[in-house]
Amino acid sequence: MKNKWNFQGNGELKTAPGITIRGVLSNIMQNLNKDDQRPIIPLGHGDPSAFPCFRTSLSAEDAIVDSVRSGKFNCYSPAVGILPARRAVADYLSKDLPYKLSPDDVYLTIGCTQAIEVLLTAISLSNPVANILLPRPGFPFYDVRAACSNLEVRRYDLLPEQGWEVDLEALEALADENTVAMVIINPGNPCGNVYTSQHMKKIAETARKLGIIVIADEVYDHLTFASTPFVPMGTFGSIAPVLTLGSISKRWIVPGWRLGWIVTCDSNGILQQTGIMKSITGCLEVSSDAPTFIQAAIPQIIENTKEDFFLKIVEILRGAADICFDKLNEIPFITCPSKPEGSMFVMVKLNLSLLDDISDDVEFSLKLATEESVIVLPGVTVGLKNWLRITFACDHSSLEDGLGRIKGFCERHAKKE
Amino acid sequence: MENGNDYSHQKWNFRGNEELNTASISVRGVLNTLAKNLNSDDPRPTIMLGRGDPTEFAAFRTAPPAADAVSDALQSFKFNSYCPTGGVLEARRAIAEHLSRNLSVQLLPEDVYLTVGCTQAIEIIVSVLARPGANILLPKPGYPQYEARASFDHLEVRHFDLIPEKGWEVDLDSVEALADNNTAAIVVINPSNPCGNVFTYQHLEKIAETAKKLGIFVISDEVYGGLAFGSNPFVPMGKFSSIVPVLTLGSISKTWIVPGWRLGWIVKSDPNGILEKTGIVDSIKNYLDITCDPATFVQGAIPQIIKRTKESFFSNIIGIMREAVDMLYDMINEIPCLTCPNKPEGSMVVLVKLDLSALEGIDDDVQFCLELSKEESVIVLPGVTVGLKNWLRITFAVELEVLKEGLQRIKAFSQRHAKKQLEYQRQYPQRLSRSETNLRRRIMSECFLPGLQE
């Protein structure tokens, strides 16, 4: 049949869905058994906003209501964001840094999602043969966006036996003269680790040696509940230039509000000098912006949210991490190399040799969905085949229920003697 | 900022992209540059007539139920999460129903894809079409966001003319001459930005038939779909979807006067399923999977925003626009160096022609705008930004008193610079100052996209 229409879809975009977390979870959810009366236990995603115990601070909600009702912020926003919001974010982040950020260091984005989109696009445009270094396991959205921009990706390993620290030697071996940046995610998604100050300094020194930017994805900032405190990478911004990515999505439990940022933590002004910030601004200029009224609420959101809201959330996560670690240790078919210290996730290894008819992590996840109505993320999605990423950001009773069902599932599929 | 440490020999592997620095979005960039020429000693308030954003005026305040709907959605606790790809179902359904009122075929929720304003809708469509070698047809004069995104994604653009003598209708002959086997689609902006016209039913049908003949689909930018106030009623392109597939772009920004809420859509009108078969729909969905979304609670508010906004809100806005247009048309016609060949019937902007022969010492539209900014603290957009040199794009979506004052200042400026006899003493120097020359150079080189200059 002659195709008389001159247009067709963009072939490169056709391959995208399989490798996003959203896409994988959606496939797994199609395997749910509709006849199962029990509630579905969602341990695959990073979004606890539907649970009442995780409801955001009412002060934050009030700030948005005030902003929209004022009628003063229905206008277009400048590409980099409105000044009061940029100032508020600069002051907020400066509290944890040894120097003060300026509002000009802050670029507001539509969530951390757009921050990643813009950053990777700007890098790819700077050098047609540029490459970036991504952690494995990592957050697959970086890979997806890099592919979109034809930006080469090289993966360095995180070491499970060392609390998921960066394998710095391997990282150095990967870099060459076209390597522009390395991404670190701290607190860690998917591993749940929190880096020490010493380790982060070493990372910065390695970056300086290689002449590259550190892209510090700190979207889970301050969500730490063990002994290692959260230290922002910007602390070492005088050693190597740091681009910090963040948002209100995780700390305030509002991923649907879509407000994030790219912040330059670069006391030597290298990012400005090399022109890459102009490229980032250029990308922002031709893209859409975060809603102006949400930006306008940011100063109030930050100022009025009381410390006990944050403490409450961290407490729930701490308790959940404890439950998760303890219960997983009762399951011989699963190994949890380190107790999660931050973020909302933990990576666990499957002992497939102890399981009968399960060949890999994907099959495990699909069958678990069908038989037990529990959703987990197969590790291949984040770069580690035959591992699982489990979310513990859930109310405690659902979490216990879900982990109990996983145990039951494993026992049912155990290899017989 | 620290300097002089041991970084002097440090080599850094990254740099900016020169091309990107200079090809920034034209309208924002040009208006910012014109604003730099404002005279800080002028005690009068600056009058911004360069952009369609009337949110600062009380008369244009959005409908109270809209803000209520957003607050309710937020406090319902149902919309703090990530949204599904394509948008929250209730919002998609509400928009499908709302748009179907003016169409012959009922739209389904699945035909509606929510975007972060019409800006992102444009971004998505351009990305989807940006295969190597493909091209799209854009109107000239047009809306430079299309060119900006196309340049960014390396999608070739070709410009067809809109004919001022024919009410800014599309020059269909030029469309046919431009298209080839790699042409994917034609963009039509109706009601028009920057021209202010509304296309007739018959003309839209001809556009559809031409597109079908060429094997291309129509991208109908109807962001001003709710703002038609002349004798010509607004007809959605989706009405002709049995002739040719249509992707309609729209948003709540202009109809509800809330551009800062960032809620738009791409709507598919394609009963013959051609966009499915050719993979366009899959590409759109795949792109939506990997890009950011509008705020979930704004999506959640859409059904109530649509349901609870009274008709009187819209008719009130239309009434203000009509008055503004009448005033603008009359006052422009009193200014010898300006003509408004087509009284606007829709949108928020109009193109006005500059007769340079009636002016002394003003060489083009850019210089006119730079000097107007300095002498009268009025900002209008030079037409070269939108593809028509020596025209001006002026917004009338402004409070009437402010519009009147702005037009009076433009009149005063024109009189001051009118070609006069030699003895006339003029207050301001003829030539551009050095800083103005620099600003002008900046507007010409940094803020234009290749292909938009005549």
PDB file of C-alpha atoms in Angstrom, chain B residues 184-427:
ATOM      1  CA  ALA B 184       5.479  16.640   7.512  1.00  0.00           C
ATOM      2  CA  ALA B 185       3.013  19.305   8.586  1.00  0.00           C
ATOM      3  CA  ILE B 186       1.787  22.872   8.285  1.00  0.00           C
ATOM      4  CA  VAL B 187       1.288  25.152  11.284  1.00  0.00           C
ATOM      5  CA  VAL B 188      -1.716  27.461  11.261  1.00  0.00           C
ATOM      6  CA  ILE B 189      -2.275  29.937  14.086  1.00  0.00           C
ATOM      7  CA  ASN B 190      -5.930  30.812  14.446  1.00  0.00           C
ATOM      8  CA  PRO B 191      -6.920  33.333  15.820  1.00  0.00           C
ATOM      9  CA  SER B 192      -3.627  34.695  14.610  1.00  0.00           C
ATOM     10  CA  ASN B 193      -0.641  35.787  16.548  1.00  0.00           C
ATOM     11  CA  PRO B 194       0.773  38.228  15.401  1.00  0.00           C
ATOM     12  CA  CYS B 195      -1.834  39.370  12.885  1.00  0.00           C
ATOM     13  CA  GLY B 196      -5.042  39.356  14.915  1.00  0.00           C
ATOM     14  CA  ASN B 197      -7.237  37.861  12.196  1.00  0.00           C
ATOM     15  CA  VAL B 198      -9.659  34.949  12.439  1.00  0.00           C
ATOM     16  CA  PHE B 199      -9.820  32.629   9.439  1.00  0.00           C
ATOM     17  CA  THR B 200     -13.159  31.956   7.738  1.00  0.00           C
ATOM     18  CA  TYR B 201     -14.690  28.503   7.544  1.00  0.00           C
ATOM     19  CA  GLN B 202     -14.123  28.418   3.801  1.00  0.00           C
ATOM     20  CA  HIS B 203     -10.491  29.359   4.045  1.00  0.00           C
ATOM     21  CA  LEU B 204      -9.802  26.768   6.742  1.00  0.00           C
ATOM     22  CA  GLU B 205     -11.441  24.158   4.550  1.00  0.00           C
ATOM     23  CA  LYS B 206      -9.151  25.133   1.689  1.00  0.00           C
ATOM     24  CA  ILE B 207      -6.140  24.842   3.972  1.00  0.00           C
ATOM     25  CA  ALA B 208      -7.291  21.357   4.968  1.00  0.00           C
ATOM     26  CA  GLU B 209      -7.758  20.330   1.371  1.00  0.00           C
ATOM     27  CA  THR B 210      -4.354  21.685   0.410  1.00  0.00           C
ATOM     28  CA  ALA B 211      -2.740  19.796   3.280  1.00  0.00           C
ATOM     29  CA  LYS B 212      -4.438  16.591   2.212  1.00  0.00           C
ATOM     30  CA  LYS B 213      -3.289  17.074  -1.347  1.00  0.00           C
ATOM     31  CA  LEU B 214       0.266  17.478  -0.119  1.00  0.00           C
ATOM     32  CA  GLY B 215       0.080  14.495   2.240  1.00  0.00           C
ATOM     33  CA  ILE B 216       0.762  16.572   5.342  1.00  0.00           C
ATOM     34  CA  PHE B 217      -1.211  17.116   8.525  1.00  0.00           C
ATOM     35  CA  VAL B 218      -2.276  20.368  10.136  1.00  0.00           C
ATOM     36  CA  ILE B 219      -0.982  21.674  13.442  1.00  0.00           C
ATOM     37  CA  SER B 220      -3.604  24.187  14.481  1.00  0.00           C
ATOM     38  CA  ASP B 221      -2.406  26.549  17.187  1.00  0.00           C
ATOM     39  CA  GLU B 222      -5.661  27.650  18.787  1.00  0.00           C
ATOM     40  CA  VAL B 223      -4.261  29.096  21.994  1.00  0.00           C
ATOM     41  CA  TYR B 224      -6.428  32.169  21.302  1.00  0.00           C
ATOM     42  CA  GLY B 225      -9.447  30.023  20.416  1.00  0.00           C
ATOM     43  CA  GLY B 226     -11.555  31.597  23.126  1.00  0.00           C
ATOM     44  CA  LEU B 227     -10.715  35.137  22.057  1.00  0.00           C
ATOM     45  CA  ALA B 228     -12.553  35.901  18.851  1.00  0.00           C
ATOM     46  CA  PHE B 229     -14.617  39.080  19.021  1.00  0.00           C
ATOM     47  CA  GLY B 230     -15.165  40.215  15.457  1.00  0.00           C
ATOM     48  CA  SER B 231     -17.857  39.331  12.978  1.00  0.00           C
ATOM     49  CA  ASN B 232     -16.020  36.203  11.892  1.00  0.00           C
ATOM     50  CA  PRO B 233     -16.728  33.355  14.310  1.00  0.00           C
ATOM     51  CA  PHE B 234     -13.878  31.126  15.432  1.00  0.00           C
ATOM     52  CA  VAL B 235     -13.971  27.714  13.738  1.00  0.00           C
ATOM     53  CA  PRO B 236     -11.742  24.973  15.127  1.00  0.00           C
ATOM     54  CA  MET B 237      -9.591  23.181  12.559  1.00  0.00           C
ATOM     55  CA  GLY B 238     -10.788  19.909  14.050  1.00  0.00           C
ATOM     56  CA  LYS B 239     -13.987  20.456  12.094  1.00  0.00           C
ATOM     57  CA  PHE B 240     -12.087  19.352   8.989  1.00  0.00           C
ATOM     58  CA  SER B 241     -10.529  16.255  10.518  1.00  0.00           C
ATOM     59  CA  SER B 242     -12.342  14.014   8.058  1.00  0.00           C
ATOM     60  CA  ILE B 243     -10.342  15.719   5.312  1.00  0.00           C
ATOM     61  CA  VAL B 244      -6.945  15.816   7.026  1.00  0.00           C
ATOM     62  CA  PRO B 245      -5.556  14.800  10.442  1.00  0.00           C
ATOM     63  CA  VAL B 246      -5.320  17.706  12.859  1.00  0.00           C
ATOM     64  CA  LEU B 247      -3.303  18.223  16.014  1.00  0.00           C
ATOM     65  CA  THR B 248      -4.777  21.150  17.902  1.00  0.00           C
ATOM     66  CA  LEU B 249      -2.667  23.039  20.393  1.00  0.00           C
ATOM     67  CA  GLY B 250      -4.311  25.061  23.111  1.00  0.00           C
ATOM     68  CA  SER B 251      -4.209  26.103  26.733  1.00  0.00           C
ATOM     69  CA  ILE B 252      -6.113  27.884  29.459  1.00  0.00           C
ATOM     70  CA  SER B 253      -3.549  30.715  29.433  1.00  0.00           C
ATOM     71  CA  LYS B 254      -5.313  33.151  27.147  1.00  0.00           C
ATOM     72  CA  THR B 255      -8.967  32.258  27.659  1.00  0.00           C
ATOM     73  CA  TRP B 256      -8.732  32.349  31.448  1.00  0.00           C
ATOM     74  CA  ILE B 257      -5.912  34.940  31.536  1.00  0.00           C
ATOM     75  CA  VAL B 258      -3.611  32.624  33.490  1.00  0.00           C
ATOM     76  CA  PRO B 259      -0.422  32.119  31.455  1.00  0.00           C
ATOM     77  CA  GLY B 260       1.442  31.501  34.710  1.00  0.00           C
ATOM     78  CA  TRP B 261      -0.560  28.360  35.461  1.00  0.00           C
ATOM     79  CA  ARG B 262       1.128  26.433  32.640  1.00  0.00           C
ATOM     80  CA  LEU B 263      -1.669  24.140  31.516  1.00  0.00           C
ATOM     81  CA  GLY B 264      -2.009  23.351  27.851  1.00  0.00           C
ATOM     82  CA  TRP B 265      -2.799  20.474  25.557  1.00  0.00           C
ATOM     83  CA  ILE B 266      -2.280  18.678  22.296  1.00  0.00           C
ATOM     84  CA  VAL B 267      -5.565  17.313  20.993  1.00  0.00           C
ATOM     85  CA  LYS B 268      -5.839  14.767  18.225  1.00  0.00           C
ATOM     86  CA  SER B 269      -8.689  15.062  15.720  1.00  0.00           C
ATOM     87  CA  ASP B 270      -8.160  12.151  13.407  1.00  0.00           C
ATOM     88  CA  PRO B 271     -11.172   9.883  12.826  1.00  0.00           C
ATOM     89  CA  ASN B 272      -9.298   8.013  10.102  1.00  0.00           C
ATOM     90  CA  GLY B 273      -6.516   7.043  12.488  1.00  0.00           C
ATOM     91  CA  ILE B 274      -3.757   8.301  10.228  1.00  0.00           C
ATOM     92  CA  LEU B 275      -1.645   9.735  13.024  1.00  0.00           C
ATOM     93  CA  GLU B 276      -1.760   6.318  14.712  1.00  0.00           C
ATOM     94  CA  LYS B 277      -0.744   4.437  11.606  1.00  0.00           C
ATOM     95  CA  THR B 278       2.146   6.741  10.811  1.00  0.00           C
ATOM     96  CA  GLY B 279       3.567   6.455  14.331  1.00  0.00           C
ATOM     97  CA  ILE B 280       2.981  10.084  15.286  1.00  0.00           C
ATOM     98  CA  VAL B 281       0.751   9.153  18.236  1.00  0.00           C
ATOM     99  CA  ASP B 282       3.292   6.658  19.575  1.00  0.00           C
ATOM    100  CA  SER B 283       6.037   9.240  19.321  1.00  0.00           C
ATOM    101  CA  ILE B 284       3.961  11.782  21.215  1.00  0.00           C
ATOM    102  CA  LYS B 285       3.218   9.267  23.978  1.00  0.00           C
ATOM    103  CA  ASN B 286       6.840   8.201  24.184  1.00  0.00           C
ATOM    104  CA  TYR B 287       7.980  11.779  24.478  1.00  0.00           C
ATOM    105  CA  LEU B 288       5.386  12.451  27.179  1.00  0.00           C
ATOM    106  CA  ASP B 289       6.824   9.484  29.084  1.00  0.00           C
ATOM    107  CA  ILE B 290      10.228  11.102  29.285  1.00  0.00           C
ATOM    108  CA  THR B 291       9.402  14.746  29.882  1.00  0.00           C
ATOM    109  CA  CYS B 292       8.019  16.840  32.734  1.00  0.00           C
ATOM    110  CA  ASP B 293       4.290  17.339  33.371  1.00  0.00           C
ATOM    111  CA  PRO B 294       1.977  20.163  34.412  1.00  0.00           C
ATOM    112  CA  ALA B 295       1.379  20.436  38.163  1.00  0.00           C
ATOM    113  CA  THR B 296      -0.953  17.602  39.110  1.00  0.00           C
ATOM    114  CA  PHE B 297      -3.313  19.719  41.181  1.00  0.00           C
ATOM    115  CA  VAL B 298      -3.750  22.269  38.392  1.00  0.00           C
ATOM    116  CA  GLN B 299      -4.764  19.340  36.195  1.00  0.00           C
ATOM    117  CA  GLY B 300      -7.085  18.172  38.960  1.00  0.00           C
ATOM    118  CA  ALA B 301      -8.737  21.598  39.009  1.00  0.00           C
ATOM    119  CA  ILE B 302      -9.550  21.617  35.288  1.00  0.00           C
ATOM    120  CA  PRO B 303     -13.023  20.020  35.439  1.00  0.00           C
ATOM    121  CA  GLN B 304     -14.165  22.582  38.013  1.00  0.00           C
ATOM    122  CA  ILE B 305     -12.432  25.472  36.266  1.00  0.00           C
ATOM    123  CA  ILE B 306     -14.360  24.667  33.101  1.00  0.00           C
ATOM    124  CA  LYS B 307     -17.638  23.909  34.844  1.00  0.00           C
ATOM    125  CA  ARG B 308     -17.790  26.785  37.280  1.00  0.00           C
ATOM    126  CA  THR B 309     -16.549  29.687  35.178  1.00  0.00           C
ATOM    127  CA  LYS B 310     -19.578  31.689  34.166  1.00  0.00           C
ATOM    128  CA  GLU B 311     -20.202  32.740  30.596  1.00  0.00           C
ATOM    129  CA  SER B 312     -20.273  36.333  31.826  1.00  0.00           C
ATOM    130  CA  PHE B 313     -16.556  36.140  32.607  1.00  0.00           C
ATOM    131  CA  PHE B 314     -15.754  35.345  28.974  1.00  0.00           C
ATOM    132  CA  SER B 315     -18.197  37.833  27.514  1.00  0.00           C
ATOM    133  CA  ASN B 316     -16.791  40.497  29.793  1.00  0.00           C
ATOM    134  CA  ILE B 317     -13.242  39.875  28.540  1.00  0.00           C
ATOM    135  CA  ILE B 318     -14.447  39.850  24.938  1.00  0.00           C
ATOM    136  CA  GLY B 319     -16.254  43.137  25.573  1.00  0.00           C
ATOM    137  CA  ILE B 320     -13.070  44.765  26.869  1.00  0.00           C
ATOM    138  CA  MET B 321     -11.092  43.472  23.886  1.00  0.00           C
ATOM    139  CA  ARG B 322     -13.674  44.827  21.465  1.00  0.00           C
ATOM    140  CA  GLU B 323     -13.515  48.256  23.013  1.00  0.00           C
ATOM    141  CA  ALA B 324      -9.740  48.145  23.058  1.00  0.00           C
ATOM    142  CA  VAL B 325      -9.585  47.146  19.419  1.00  0.00           C
ATOM    143  CA  ASP B 326     -11.957  49.917  18.413  1.00  0.00           C
ATOM    144  CA  MET B 327      -9.867  52.447  20.302  1.00  0.00           C
ATOM    145  CA  LEU B 328      -6.616  51.118  18.880  1.00  0.00           C
ATOM    146  CA  TYR B 329      -7.918  51.043  15.324  1.00  0.00           C
ATOM    147  CA  ASP B 330      -9.221  54.597  15.519  1.00  0.00           C
ATOM    148  CA  MET B 331      -6.127  56.007  17.176  1.00  0.00           C
ATOM    149  CA  ILE B 332      -3.673  54.213  14.869  1.00  0.00           C
ATOM    150  CA  ASN B 333      -5.508  55.617  11.885  1.00  0.00           C
ATOM    151  CA  GLU B 334      -4.914  59.116  13.220  1.00  0.00           C
ATOM    152  CA  ILE B 335      -1.168  58.552  13.126  1.00  0.00           C
ATOM    153  CA  PRO B 336       0.165  59.297   9.630  1.00  0.00           C
ATOM    154  CA  CYS B 337       3.140  56.943   9.774  1.00  0.00           C
ATOM    155  CA  LEU B 338       1.083  53.958  10.982  1.00  0.00           C
ATOM    156  CA  THR B 339      -1.641  51.973   9.273  1.00  0.00           C
ATOM    157  CA  CYS B 340      -3.701  49.077  10.509  1.00  0.00           C
ATOM    158  CA  PRO B 341      -4.782  47.339   7.307  1.00  0.00           C
ATOM    159  CA  ASN B 342      -6.843  44.702   9.039  1.00  0.00           C
ATOM    160  CA  LYS B 343      -8.822  45.511  12.140  1.00  0.00           C
ATOM    161  CA  PRO B 344      -8.160  42.649  14.537  1.00  0.00           C
ATOM    162  CA  GLU B 345     -10.926  40.126  15.112  1.00  0.00           C
ATOM    163  CA  GLY B 346      -9.206  37.896  17.625  1.00  0.00           C
ATOM    164  CA  SER B 347      -6.165  37.086  19.779  1.00  0.00           C
ATOM    165  CA  MET B 348      -4.453  39.798  21.809  1.00  0.00           C
ATOM    166  CA  VAL B 349      -2.138  41.340  19.233  1.00  0.00           C
ATOM    167  CA  VAL B 350      -2.208  43.127  15.892  1.00  0.00           C
ATOM    168  CA  LEU B 351       0.307  43.973  13.193  1.00  0.00           C
ATOM    169  CA  VAL B 352       0.508  47.600  12.254  1.00  0.00           C
ATOM    170  CA  LYS B 353       2.429  48.865   9.239  1.00  0.00           C
ATOM    171  CA  LEU B 354       5.124  51.486   9.569  1.00  0.00           C
ATOM    172  CA  ASP B 355       5.474  54.055   6.798  1.00  0.00           C
ATOM    173  CA  LEU B 356       9.112  55.031   7.091  1.00  0.00           C
ATOM    174  CA  SER B 357       8.805  57.588   4.329  1.00  0.00           C
ATOM    175  CA  ALA B 358       6.695  59.694   6.677  1.00  0.00           C
ATOM    176  CA  LEU B 359       9.433  59.725   9.296  1.00  0.00           C
ATOM    177  CA  GLU B 360      12.698  61.525   9.593  1.00  0.00           C
ATOM    178  CA  GLY B 361      15.838  59.723  10.741  1.00  0.00           C
ATOM    179  CA  ILE B 362      14.188  56.422  11.569  1.00  0.00           C
ATOM    180  CA  ASP B 363      15.513  53.686   9.331  1.00  0.00           C
ATOM    181  CA  ASP B 364      13.513  50.682  10.395  1.00  0.00           C
ATOM    182  CA  ASP B 365      11.134  49.103  12.901  1.00  0.00           C
ATOM    183  CA  VAL B 366      13.916  48.238  15.346  1.00  0.00           C
ATOM    184  CA  GLN B 367      15.087  51.816  15.538  1.00  0.00           C
ATOM    185  CA  PHE B 368      11.479  52.988  15.901  1.00  0.00           C
ATOM    186  CA  CYS B 369      11.005  50.682  18.864  1.00  0.00           C
ATOM    187  CA  LEU B 370      14.322  51.517  20.504  1.00  0.00           C
ATOM    188  CA  GLU B 371      13.659  55.231  20.338  1.00  0.00           C
ATOM    189  CA  LEU B 372      10.023  54.879  21.353  1.00  0.00           C
ATOM    190  CA  SER B 373      11.218  53.018  24.396  1.00  0.00           C
ATOM    191  CA  LYS B 374      13.660  55.770  25.326  1.00  0.00           C
ATOM    192  CA  GLU B 375      11.554  58.802  24.519  1.00  0.00           C
ATOM    193  CA  GLU B 376       8.101  57.655  25.547  1.00  0.00           C
ATOM    194  CA  SER B 377       8.625  54.626  27.812  1.00  0.00           C
ATOM    195  CA  VAL B 378       6.406  52.543  25.558  1.00  0.00           C
ATOM    196  CA  ILE B 379       7.468  49.078  24.436  1.00  0.00           C
ATOM    197  CA  VAL B 380       6.131  47.532  21.233  1.00  0.00           C
ATOM    198  CA  LEU B 381       7.598  44.627  19.300  1.00  0.00           C
ATOM    199  CA  PRO B 382       9.454  45.299  16.035  1.00  0.00           C
ATOM    200  CA  GLY B 383       7.871  43.213  13.288  1.00  0.00           C
ATOM    201  CA  VAL B 384      11.174  41.753  12.178  1.00  0.00           C
ATOM    202  CA  THR B 385      10.988  39.569  15.318  1.00  0.00           C
ATOM    203  CA  VAL B 386       7.942  37.839  13.884  1.00  0.00           C
ATOM    204  CA  GLY B 387       9.093  37.859  10.270  1.00  0.00           C
ATOM    205  CA  LEU B 388       7.836  41.158   8.858  1.00  0.00           C
ATOM    206  CA  LYS B 389      10.305  43.959   8.802  1.00  0.00           C
ATOM    207  CA  ASN B 390       8.975  47.500   9.248  1.00  0.00           C
ATOM    208  CA  TRP B 391       5.771  46.464  10.861  1.00  0.00           C
ATOM    209  CA  LEU B 392       5.022  46.622  14.589  1.00  0.00           C
ATOM    210  CA  ARG B 393       3.232  44.078  16.737  1.00  0.00           C
ATOM    211  CA  ILE B 394       1.110  45.810  19.340  1.00  0.00           C
ATOM    212  CA  THR B 395      -0.976  44.212  22.048  1.00  0.00           C
ATOM    213  CA  PHE B 396      -4.433  45.553  22.858  1.00  0.00           C
ATOM    214  CA  ALA B 397      -5.008  43.271  25.839  1.00  0.00           C
ATOM    215  CA  VAL B 398      -4.399  46.181  28.131  1.00  0.00           C
ATOM    216  CA  GLU B 399      -6.612  48.232  30.426  1.00  0.00           C
ATOM    217  CA  LEU B 400      -8.327  50.856  28.280  1.00  0.00           C
ATOM    218  CA  GLU B 401      -6.860  53.871  30.060  1.00  0.00           C
ATOM    219  CA  VAL B 402      -3.369  52.462  29.779  1.00  0.00           C
ATOM    220  CA  LEU B 403      -3.870  51.574  26.121  1.00  0.00           C
ATOM    221  CA  LYS B 404      -5.116  55.087  25.412  1.00  0.00           C
ATOM    222  CA  GLU B 405      -2.122  56.637  27.140  1.00  0.00           C
ATOM    223  CA  GLY B 406       0.237  54.322  25.288  1.00  0.00           C
ATOM    224  CA  LEU B 407      -1.270  55.147  21.910  1.00  0.00           C
ATOM    225  CA  GLN B 408      -1.185  58.851  22.696  1.00  0.00           C
ATOM    226  CA  ARG B 409       2.513  58.576  23.468  1.00  0.00           C
ATOM    227  CA  ILE B 410       3.085  56.711  20.206  1.00  0.00           C
ATOM    228  CA  LYS B 411       1.234  59.479  18.408  1.00  0.00           C
ATOM    229  CA  ALA B 412       3.367  62.135  20.098  1.00  0.00           C
ATOM    230  CA  PHE B 413       6.509  60.231  19.164  1.00  0.00           C
ATOM    231  CA  SER B 414       5.403  59.924  15.549  1.00  0.00           C
ATOM    232  CA  GLN B 415       4.608  63.598  15.322  1.00  0.00           C
ATOM    233  CA  ARG B 416       7.944  64.494  16.792  1.00  0.00           C
ATOM    234  CA  HIS B 417       9.753  62.373  14.218  1.00  0.00           C
ATOM    235  CA  ALA B 418       7.535  63.201  11.283  1.00  0.00           C
ATOM    236  CA  LYS B 419       9.256  64.471   8.186  1.00  0.00           C
ATOM    237  CA  LYS B 420       9.125  68.195   8.592  1.00  0.00           C
ATOM    238  CA  GLN B 421      10.570  71.283   7.004  1.00  0.00           C
ATOM    239  CA  LEU B 422      14.193  71.949   7.759  1.00  0.00           C
ATOM    240  CA  GLU B 423      13.600  74.790  10.247  1.00  0.00           C
ATOM    241  CA  TYR B 424      11.789  72.521  12.716  1.00  0.00           C
ATOM    242  CA  GLN B 425      13.780  72.088  15.910  1.00  0.00           C
ATOM    243  CA  ARG B 426      13.699  68.638  17.243  1.00  0.00           C
ATOM    244  CA  GLN B 427      14.199  67.817  20.849  1.00  0.00           C
TER     245      GLN B 427
END
